[in-house]
XYZ file of C-alpha atoms in Angstrom:
152
model
C 46.899 -53.869 31.086
C 44.345 -52.960 33.783
C 45.595 -49.372 33.806
C 45.179 -49.161 30.026
C 41.594 -50.456 30.249
C 40.867 -48.012 33.038
C 42.214 -45.078 31.014
C 40.173 -46.115 27.973
C 37.020 -46.382 30.075
C 37.632 -43.031 31.736
C 38.274 -41.374 28.383
C 34.808 -42.489 27.327
C 33.369 -40.652 30.333
C 35.043 -37.337 29.533
C 33.480 -36.015 26.317
C 34.940 -32.799 25.080
C 32.818 -29.725 24.541
C 35.197 -27.202 23.080
C 37.928 -26.691 25.663
C 35.735 -27.918 28.506
C 35.907 -31.515 29.635
C 34.498 -33.429 32.539
C 36.979 -34.805 35.059
C 38.311 -38.329 34.604
C 39.288 -38.481 38.271
C 38.347 -36.833 41.540
C 40.029 -33.441 41.683
C 39.580 -31.092 44.644
C 40.739 -28.158 42.487
C 37.816 -28.563 40.055
C 34.708 -26.421 40.146
C 32.198 -29.202 40.836
C 29.239 -26.890 40.222
C 30.560 -26.040 36.750
C 31.266 -29.722 36.028
C 27.714 -30.703 36.977
C 26.303 -27.854 34.880
C 28.362 -29.026 31.888
C 27.136 -32.598 32.465
C 23.534 -31.344 32.565
C 24.038 -29.433 29.307
C 25.482 -32.535 27.652
C 22.644 -34.654 29.050
C 20.048 -32.313 27.543
C 21.823 -32.287 24.183
C 22.278 -36.066 24.102
C 18.984 -36.995 25.800
C 20.763 -38.738 28.652
C 20.810 -38.668 32.427
C 23.694 -37.553 34.622
C 25.507 -40.116 36.749
C 27.321 -38.356 39.597
C 30.132 -40.395 41.109
C 30.879 -38.729 44.474
C 34.148 -39.687 46.125
C 37.827 -38.906 46.217
C 41.248 -40.118 45.199
C 41.654 -41.190 48.849
C 38.713 -43.639 48.488
C 39.737 -47.236 47.764
C 36.189 -48.258 46.742
C 36.126 -45.373 44.248
C 39.093 -46.972 42.491
C 37.445 -50.400 42.730
C 34.433 -48.893 40.929
C 36.608 -47.476 38.135
C 38.317 -50.857 37.631
C 34.940 -52.623 37.782
C 33.478 -50.433 35.026
C 36.595 -50.807 32.861
C 36.456 -54.601 33.165
C 32.707 -55.001 32.500
C 31.768 -54.174 28.881
C 28.017 -54.315 29.562
C 28.283 -51.881 32.477
C 30.482 -49.541 30.441
C 28.090 -49.719 27.467
C 25.067 -48.993 29.665
C 26.799 -46.008 31.251
C 27.838 -44.665 27.844
C 24.404 -45.096 26.276
C 22.297 -43.652 29.100
C 24.461 -41.319 31.141
C 26.886 -38.457 31.217
C 29.296 -39.346 34.015
C 30.711 -36.645 36.247
C 33.084 -37.238 39.136
C 32.568 -34.888 42.082
C 35.287 -34.653 44.693
C 34.570 -34.994 48.388
C 37.614 -34.495 50.593
C 38.818 -32.322 53.479
C 40.480 -30.041 50.910
C 37.195 -29.500 49.083
C 33.983 -31.079 50.393
C 31.865 -29.101 47.870
C 29.275 -28.112 50.493
C 27.217 -25.740 48.316
C 26.611 -28.353 45.633
C 26.152 -31.333 47.942
C 23.771 -29.504 50.284
C 21.131 -29.701 47.517
C 21.220 -33.490 47.352
C 20.482 -36.226 49.893
C 23.393 -36.819 52.259
C 25.885 -39.394 51.024
C 26.048 -42.624 52.981
C 29.640 -43.657 52.392
C 31.857 -43.319 49.343
C 31.593 -43.590 46.524
C 28.007 -42.481 46.500
C 26.052 -42.329 43.261
C 23.409 -39.809 42.251
C 21.300 -39.970 39.118
C 20.045 -36.606 37.890
C 17.647 -35.869 35.106
C 18.717 -33.307 32.509
C 17.113 -30.542 34.598
C 19.211 -31.451 37.645
C 16.497 -33.188 39.680
C 17.753 -36.098 41.781
C 16.159 -39.307 40.535
C 18.263 -41.588 42.744
C 20.687 -41.380 45.642
C 22.499 -44.709 45.829
C 24.936 -45.851 48.515
C 27.512 -47.906 46.635
C 27.782 -50.448 49.469
C 24.406 -51.842 48.395
C 25.913 -52.679 45.007
C 29.039 -54.401 46.346
C 29.861 -58.093 46.399
C 32.897 -59.326 48.314
C 35.813 -57.122 47.191
C 34.124 -55.803 44.064
C 30.759 -54.657 42.773
C 27.992 -57.024 41.737
C 27.453 -56.729 37.994
C 23.779 -57.772 38.044
C 22.903 -55.301 40.816
C 24.865 -52.518 39.132
C 23.174 -53.107 35.785
C 19.746 -53.250 37.438
C 20.456 -49.896 39.106
C 21.740 -48.303 35.884
C 18.830 -49.634 33.821
C 16.185 -48.573 36.324
C 16.534 -44.998 35.142
C 15.529 -44.106 31.608
C 16.321 -40.743 30.020
C 13.330 -38.701 28.876
C 12.789 -38.912 25.129
């Protein structure tokens, strides 16, 4: 049941644009620069922001975040309404140095960035500050997600 909810939530984060789609998981083989550019294009078209989820399949807290979003309808709705989500891999196989060198250094994983539709970093958020016990804190997460408003 949890896996089904997770897959449904992730499908909502991967809108199709022709044959191009954004990744539903962290994939070191992806072109992160192209994924971010696609997310920026979608954000401009839909008048949204870009939510960059930086992490890897190796990262246990990255999976906790995915389960958290899938299990919290208000968090999922807020992400869908305001953001285009893009997962960017960080791993020894592909640390994406060219892309990540333009943003503030991540402080742990996952690390969240909010970009405006022109690619400017509006927020660089260590996920640890949004955690509670063995999960994320819904009120803190919603406050973070709602702090940023797409340009109209």
